[in-house]
CSV table of C-alpha atoms in Angstrom, one decimal:
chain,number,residue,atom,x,y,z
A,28,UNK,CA,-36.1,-19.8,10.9
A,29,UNK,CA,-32.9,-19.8,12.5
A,30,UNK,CA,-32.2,-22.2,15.3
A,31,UNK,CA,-29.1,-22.6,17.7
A,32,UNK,CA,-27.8,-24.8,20.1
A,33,UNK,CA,-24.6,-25.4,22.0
A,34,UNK,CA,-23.1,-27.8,24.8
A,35,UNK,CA,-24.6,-30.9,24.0
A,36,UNK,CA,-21.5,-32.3,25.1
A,37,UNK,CA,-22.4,-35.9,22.9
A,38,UNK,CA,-20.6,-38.9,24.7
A,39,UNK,CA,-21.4,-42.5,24.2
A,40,UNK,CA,-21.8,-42.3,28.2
A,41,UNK,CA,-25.1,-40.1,27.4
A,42,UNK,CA,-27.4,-42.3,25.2
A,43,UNK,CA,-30.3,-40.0,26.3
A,44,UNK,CA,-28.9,-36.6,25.1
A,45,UNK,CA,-27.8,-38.3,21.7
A,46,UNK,CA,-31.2,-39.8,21.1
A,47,UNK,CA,-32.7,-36.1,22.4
A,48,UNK,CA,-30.1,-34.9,19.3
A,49,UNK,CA,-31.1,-36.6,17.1
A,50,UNK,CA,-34.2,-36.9,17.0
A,51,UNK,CA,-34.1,-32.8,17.4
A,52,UNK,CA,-31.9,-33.1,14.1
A,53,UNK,CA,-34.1,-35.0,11.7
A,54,UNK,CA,-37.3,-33.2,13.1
A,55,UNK,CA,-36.5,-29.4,12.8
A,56,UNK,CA,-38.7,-27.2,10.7
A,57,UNK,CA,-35.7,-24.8,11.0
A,58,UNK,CA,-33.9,-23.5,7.6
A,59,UNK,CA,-30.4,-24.0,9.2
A,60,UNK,CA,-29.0,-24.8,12.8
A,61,UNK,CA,-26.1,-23.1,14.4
A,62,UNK,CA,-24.3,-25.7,17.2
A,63,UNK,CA,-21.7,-23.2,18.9
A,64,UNK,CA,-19.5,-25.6,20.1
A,65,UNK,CA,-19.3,-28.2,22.7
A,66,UNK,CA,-21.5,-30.6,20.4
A,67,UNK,CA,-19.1,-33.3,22.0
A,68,UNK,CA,-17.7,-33.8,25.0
A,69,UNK,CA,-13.8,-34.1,23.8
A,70,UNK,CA,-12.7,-34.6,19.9
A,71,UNK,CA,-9.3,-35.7,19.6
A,72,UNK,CA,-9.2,-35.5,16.2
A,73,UNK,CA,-11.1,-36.2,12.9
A,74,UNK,CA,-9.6,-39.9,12.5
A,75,UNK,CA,-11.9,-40.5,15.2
A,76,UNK,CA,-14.7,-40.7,13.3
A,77,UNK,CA,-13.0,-43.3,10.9
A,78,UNK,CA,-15.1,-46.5,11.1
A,79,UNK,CA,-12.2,-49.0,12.2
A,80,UNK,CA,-11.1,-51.7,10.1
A,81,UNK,CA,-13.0,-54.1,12.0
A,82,UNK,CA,-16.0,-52.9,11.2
A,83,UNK,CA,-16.9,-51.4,14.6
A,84,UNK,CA,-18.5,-48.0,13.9
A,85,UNK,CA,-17.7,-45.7,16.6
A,86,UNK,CA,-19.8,-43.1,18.4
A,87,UNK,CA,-17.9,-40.6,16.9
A,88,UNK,CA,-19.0,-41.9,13.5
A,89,UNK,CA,-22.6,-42.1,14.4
A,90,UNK,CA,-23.2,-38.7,15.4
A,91,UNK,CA,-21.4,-37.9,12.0
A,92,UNK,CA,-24.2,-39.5,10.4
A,93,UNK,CA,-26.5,-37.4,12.3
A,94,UNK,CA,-24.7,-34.5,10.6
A,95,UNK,CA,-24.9,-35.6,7.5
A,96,UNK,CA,-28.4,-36.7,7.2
A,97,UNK,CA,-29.4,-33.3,8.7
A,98,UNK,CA,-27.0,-31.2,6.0
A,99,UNK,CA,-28.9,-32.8,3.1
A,100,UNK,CA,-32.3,-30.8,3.8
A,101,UNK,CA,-31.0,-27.8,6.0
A,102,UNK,CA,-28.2,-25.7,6.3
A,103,UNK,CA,-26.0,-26.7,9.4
A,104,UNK,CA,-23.0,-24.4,10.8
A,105,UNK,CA,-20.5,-26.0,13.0
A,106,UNK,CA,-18.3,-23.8,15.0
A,107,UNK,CA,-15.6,-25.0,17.8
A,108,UNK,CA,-15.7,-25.1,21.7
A,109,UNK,CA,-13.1,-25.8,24.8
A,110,UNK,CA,-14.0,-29.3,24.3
A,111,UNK,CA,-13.5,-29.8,20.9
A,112,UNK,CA,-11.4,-27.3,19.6
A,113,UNK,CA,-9.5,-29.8,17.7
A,114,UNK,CA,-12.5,-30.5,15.0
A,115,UNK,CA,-11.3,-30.1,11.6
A,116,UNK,CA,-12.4,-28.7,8.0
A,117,UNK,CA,-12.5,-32.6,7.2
A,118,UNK,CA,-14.7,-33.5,9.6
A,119,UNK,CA,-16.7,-30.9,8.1
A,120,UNK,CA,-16.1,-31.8,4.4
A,121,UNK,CA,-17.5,-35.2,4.9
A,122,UNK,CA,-20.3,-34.7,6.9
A,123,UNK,CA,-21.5,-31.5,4.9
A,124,UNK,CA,-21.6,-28.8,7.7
A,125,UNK,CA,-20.1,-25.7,7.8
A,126,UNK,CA,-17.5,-24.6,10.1
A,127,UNK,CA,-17.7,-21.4,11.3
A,128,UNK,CA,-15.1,-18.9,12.8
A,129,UNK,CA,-15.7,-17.8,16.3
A,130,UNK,CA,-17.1,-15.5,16.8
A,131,UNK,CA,-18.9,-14.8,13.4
A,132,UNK,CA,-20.9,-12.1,12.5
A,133,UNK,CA,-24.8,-13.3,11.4
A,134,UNK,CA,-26.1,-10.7,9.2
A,135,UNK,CA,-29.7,-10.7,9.0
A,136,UNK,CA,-31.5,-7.8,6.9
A,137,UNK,CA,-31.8,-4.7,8.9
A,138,UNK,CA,-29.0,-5.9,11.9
A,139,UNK,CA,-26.2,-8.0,12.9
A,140,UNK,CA,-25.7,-10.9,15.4
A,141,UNK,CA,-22.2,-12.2,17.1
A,142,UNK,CA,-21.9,-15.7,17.3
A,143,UNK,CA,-19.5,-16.8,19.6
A,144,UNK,CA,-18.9,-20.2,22.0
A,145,UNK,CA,-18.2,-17.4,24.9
A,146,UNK,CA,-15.1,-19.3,26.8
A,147,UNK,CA,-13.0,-16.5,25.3
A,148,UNK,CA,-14.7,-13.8,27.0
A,149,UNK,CA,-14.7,-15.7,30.5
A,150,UNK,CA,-11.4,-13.5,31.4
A,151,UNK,CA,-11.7,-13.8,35.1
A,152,UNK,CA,-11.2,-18.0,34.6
A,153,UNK,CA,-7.3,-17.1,34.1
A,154,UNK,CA,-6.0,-20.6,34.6
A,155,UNK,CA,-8.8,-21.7,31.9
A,156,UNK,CA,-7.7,-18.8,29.3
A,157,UNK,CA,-3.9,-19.6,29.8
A,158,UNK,CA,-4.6,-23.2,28.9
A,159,UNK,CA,-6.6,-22.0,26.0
A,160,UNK,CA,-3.7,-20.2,24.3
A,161,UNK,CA,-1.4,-23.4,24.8
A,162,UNK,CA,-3.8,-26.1,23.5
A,163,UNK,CA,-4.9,-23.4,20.1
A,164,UNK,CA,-1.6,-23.1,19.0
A,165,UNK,CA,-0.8,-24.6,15.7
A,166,UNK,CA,2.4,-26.2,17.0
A,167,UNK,CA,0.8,-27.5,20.5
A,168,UNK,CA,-2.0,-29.3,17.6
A,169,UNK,CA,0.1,-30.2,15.4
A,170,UNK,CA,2.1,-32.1,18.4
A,171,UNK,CA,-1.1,-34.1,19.6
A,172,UNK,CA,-2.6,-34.6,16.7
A,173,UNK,CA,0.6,-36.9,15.6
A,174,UNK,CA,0.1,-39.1,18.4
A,175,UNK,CA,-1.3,-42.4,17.8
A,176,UNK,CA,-5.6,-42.1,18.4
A,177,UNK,CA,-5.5,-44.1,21.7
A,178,UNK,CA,-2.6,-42.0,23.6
A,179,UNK,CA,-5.0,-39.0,22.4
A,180,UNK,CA,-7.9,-40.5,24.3
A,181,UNK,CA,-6.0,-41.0,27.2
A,182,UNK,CA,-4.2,-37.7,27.6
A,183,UNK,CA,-7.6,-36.2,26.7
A,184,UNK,CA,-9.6,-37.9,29.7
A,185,UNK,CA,-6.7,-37.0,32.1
A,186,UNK,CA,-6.6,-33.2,30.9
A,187,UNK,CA,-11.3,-33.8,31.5
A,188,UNK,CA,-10.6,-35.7,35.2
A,189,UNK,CA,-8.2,-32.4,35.8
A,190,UNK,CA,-10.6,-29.9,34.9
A,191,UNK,CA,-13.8,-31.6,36.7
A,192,UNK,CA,-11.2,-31.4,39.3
A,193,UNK,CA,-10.3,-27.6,39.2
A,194,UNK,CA,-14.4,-26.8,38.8
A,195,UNK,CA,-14.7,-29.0,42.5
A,196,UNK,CA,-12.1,-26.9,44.4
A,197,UNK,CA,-14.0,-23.7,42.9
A,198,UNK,CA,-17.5,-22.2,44.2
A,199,UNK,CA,-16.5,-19.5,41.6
A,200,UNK,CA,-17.9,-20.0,37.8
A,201,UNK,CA,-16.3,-17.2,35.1
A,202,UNK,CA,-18.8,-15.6,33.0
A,203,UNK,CA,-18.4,-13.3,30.0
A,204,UNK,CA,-16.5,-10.5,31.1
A,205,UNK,CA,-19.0,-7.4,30.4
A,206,UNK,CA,-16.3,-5.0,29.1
A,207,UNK,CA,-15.2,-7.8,26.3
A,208,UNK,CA,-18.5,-8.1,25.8
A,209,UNK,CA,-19.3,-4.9,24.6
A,210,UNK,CA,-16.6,-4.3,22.9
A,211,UNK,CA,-16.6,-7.1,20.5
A,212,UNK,CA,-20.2,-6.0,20.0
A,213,UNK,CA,-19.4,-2.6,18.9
A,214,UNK,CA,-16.7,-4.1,16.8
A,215,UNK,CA,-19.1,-6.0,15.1
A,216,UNK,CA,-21.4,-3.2,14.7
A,217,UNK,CA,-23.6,-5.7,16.3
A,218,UNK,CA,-26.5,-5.4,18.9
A,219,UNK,CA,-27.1,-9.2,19.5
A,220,UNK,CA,-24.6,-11.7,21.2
A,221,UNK,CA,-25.6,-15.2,21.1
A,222,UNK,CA,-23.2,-17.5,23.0
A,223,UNK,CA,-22.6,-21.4,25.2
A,224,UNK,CA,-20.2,-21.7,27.2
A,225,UNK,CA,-21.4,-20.6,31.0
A,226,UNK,CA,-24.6,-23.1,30.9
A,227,UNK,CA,-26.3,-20.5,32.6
A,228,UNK,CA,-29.6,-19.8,30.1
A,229,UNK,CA,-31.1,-16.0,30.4
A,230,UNK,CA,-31.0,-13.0,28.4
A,231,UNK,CA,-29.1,-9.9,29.9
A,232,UNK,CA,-29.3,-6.3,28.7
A,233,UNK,CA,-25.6,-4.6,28.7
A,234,UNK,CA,-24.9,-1.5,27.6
A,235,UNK,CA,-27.4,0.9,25.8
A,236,UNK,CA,-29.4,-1.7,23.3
A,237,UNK,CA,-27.2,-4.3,23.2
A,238,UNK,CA,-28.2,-7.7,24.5
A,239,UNK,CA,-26.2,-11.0,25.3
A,240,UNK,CA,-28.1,-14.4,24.9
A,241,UNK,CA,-27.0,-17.7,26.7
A,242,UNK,CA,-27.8,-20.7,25.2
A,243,UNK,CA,-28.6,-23.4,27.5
A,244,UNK,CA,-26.2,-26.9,27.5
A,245,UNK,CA,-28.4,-30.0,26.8
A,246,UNK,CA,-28.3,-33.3,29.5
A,247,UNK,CA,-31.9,-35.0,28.9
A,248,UNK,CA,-30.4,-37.9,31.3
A,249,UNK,CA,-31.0,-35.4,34.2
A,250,UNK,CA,-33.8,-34.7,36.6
A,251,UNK,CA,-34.9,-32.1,35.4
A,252,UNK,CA,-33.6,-32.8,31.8
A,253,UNK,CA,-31.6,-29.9,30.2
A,254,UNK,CA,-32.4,-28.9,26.5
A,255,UNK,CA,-33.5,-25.7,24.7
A,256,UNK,CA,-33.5,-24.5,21.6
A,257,UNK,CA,-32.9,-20.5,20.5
A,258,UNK,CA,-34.8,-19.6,17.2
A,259,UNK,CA,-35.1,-16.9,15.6
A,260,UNK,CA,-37.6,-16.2,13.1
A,261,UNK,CA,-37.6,-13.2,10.8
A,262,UNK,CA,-40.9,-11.4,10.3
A,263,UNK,CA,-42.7,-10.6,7.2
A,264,UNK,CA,-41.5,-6.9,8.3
A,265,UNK,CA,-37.9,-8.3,8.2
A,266,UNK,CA,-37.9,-7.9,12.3
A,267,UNK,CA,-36.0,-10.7,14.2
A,268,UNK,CA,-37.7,-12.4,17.2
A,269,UNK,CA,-36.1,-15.0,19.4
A,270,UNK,CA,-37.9,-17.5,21.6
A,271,UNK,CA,-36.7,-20.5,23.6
A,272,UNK,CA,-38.3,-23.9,23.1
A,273,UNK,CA,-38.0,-27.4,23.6
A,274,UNK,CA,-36.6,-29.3,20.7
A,275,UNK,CA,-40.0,-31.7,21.0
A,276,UNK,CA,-40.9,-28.5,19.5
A,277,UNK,CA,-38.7,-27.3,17.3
């Protein structure tokens, strides 16, 4: 069994959606869990997760520890989102996860699925894809990631307070753009998109066969709470079927 998850958007601010986490974590009959991106809610960089000389172990730390008790029974795969583009391969290393390109092409026995965090194909947010290509450079990184771990922080909850900003003076939300869509489908020679992103949860039908699955983002401090799980579970007749569940019962 196969499960995924994405925009969990982990912040100490949250307590309710890390202790949903990880509990869902160490309770998980799955064989490996894909989190495409957005498991935090800003990473500015993997020092972050240093415990600091003090002693004080940060929340970035403890969810790492999440991680790593999870990697050492299942398989986990780790792939980046717009909020935490910057995590890195040591991150990764220590924790035992696997970071995954995006998208990435799942290869199950008689088909293939694209795995993607979806903010790419959201062309019509123009401002949003714009910033994208500044902030993914390897120069524009390589520039904030040499900046001492507090001015990160800071610049990193201004660039948040701008964007919650931006989404306020908007009734317009981007979704996947349906010509991208396909075509990184047929690409793939893939049926199957699985994607984050949009936080809008449904299944949509596109063009001949091909379907596009959005994974739903997780805030269990809300009324209703917000958390589902995507498995899929390949039959004795190697045929893939998805459901959506709660992680209580994953």
């Amino acid at each position: 069994m196969l499960d995924f998850i994405s925009d969990l958007h982990l912040q100490a601010a949250e307590p309710d959606t890390f202790a949903g986490w990880k509990a869902y974590m160490s309770e998980t009959a799955a064989d490996a869990v894909f989190i495409l991106g957005d498991l935090f809610e800003v990473w500015v960089g993997d020092d972050a997760a240093e415990t600091r000389p003090s002693g004080e172990v940060p929340f970035e730390a403890q969810c790492a520890g999440v991680l790593r008790h999870a990697a050492k029974r299942m398989k986990v795969h780790l792939m980046r989102g717009n909020r935490d583009f910057l995590l890195g391969q040591d991150f990764c290393d220590t924790t035992g996860v696997t970071l995954l390109d995006d998208p990435f092409v799942l290869k199950l026995p008689h088909e293939r699925w694209v795995l993607s965090h979806g903010d790419a194909l959201c062309l019509d947010d123009v401002d949003y894809q714009q910033f994208r290509t500044t902030v993914r450079s390897p120069q524009w990184q390589s520039t904030f990631l040499a900046k001492p771990l507090l001015e990160r922080r800071n610049i990193a909850r201004q660039l948040r307070e701008q964007s919650q900003a931006r989404k306020l003076a908007t009734a317009h939300f981007a979704d996947a753009d349906l010509e991208a869509t396909v075509s990184l489908l047929e690409q793939a020679g893939a049926s199957h998109l699985i994607h984050g992103h949009t936080h809008k949860p449904a299944d949509h039908l596109l063009k001949g066969t091909m379907q596009r699955h959005v994974l739903s983002d997780w805030d269990l401090g809300a009324r209703p709470a917000r958390a589902q799980v995507l498995r899929l579970a390949v039959t004795e007749d190697e045929v893939a079927t998805m459901s959506r569940i709660p992680p209580s019962q994953a």
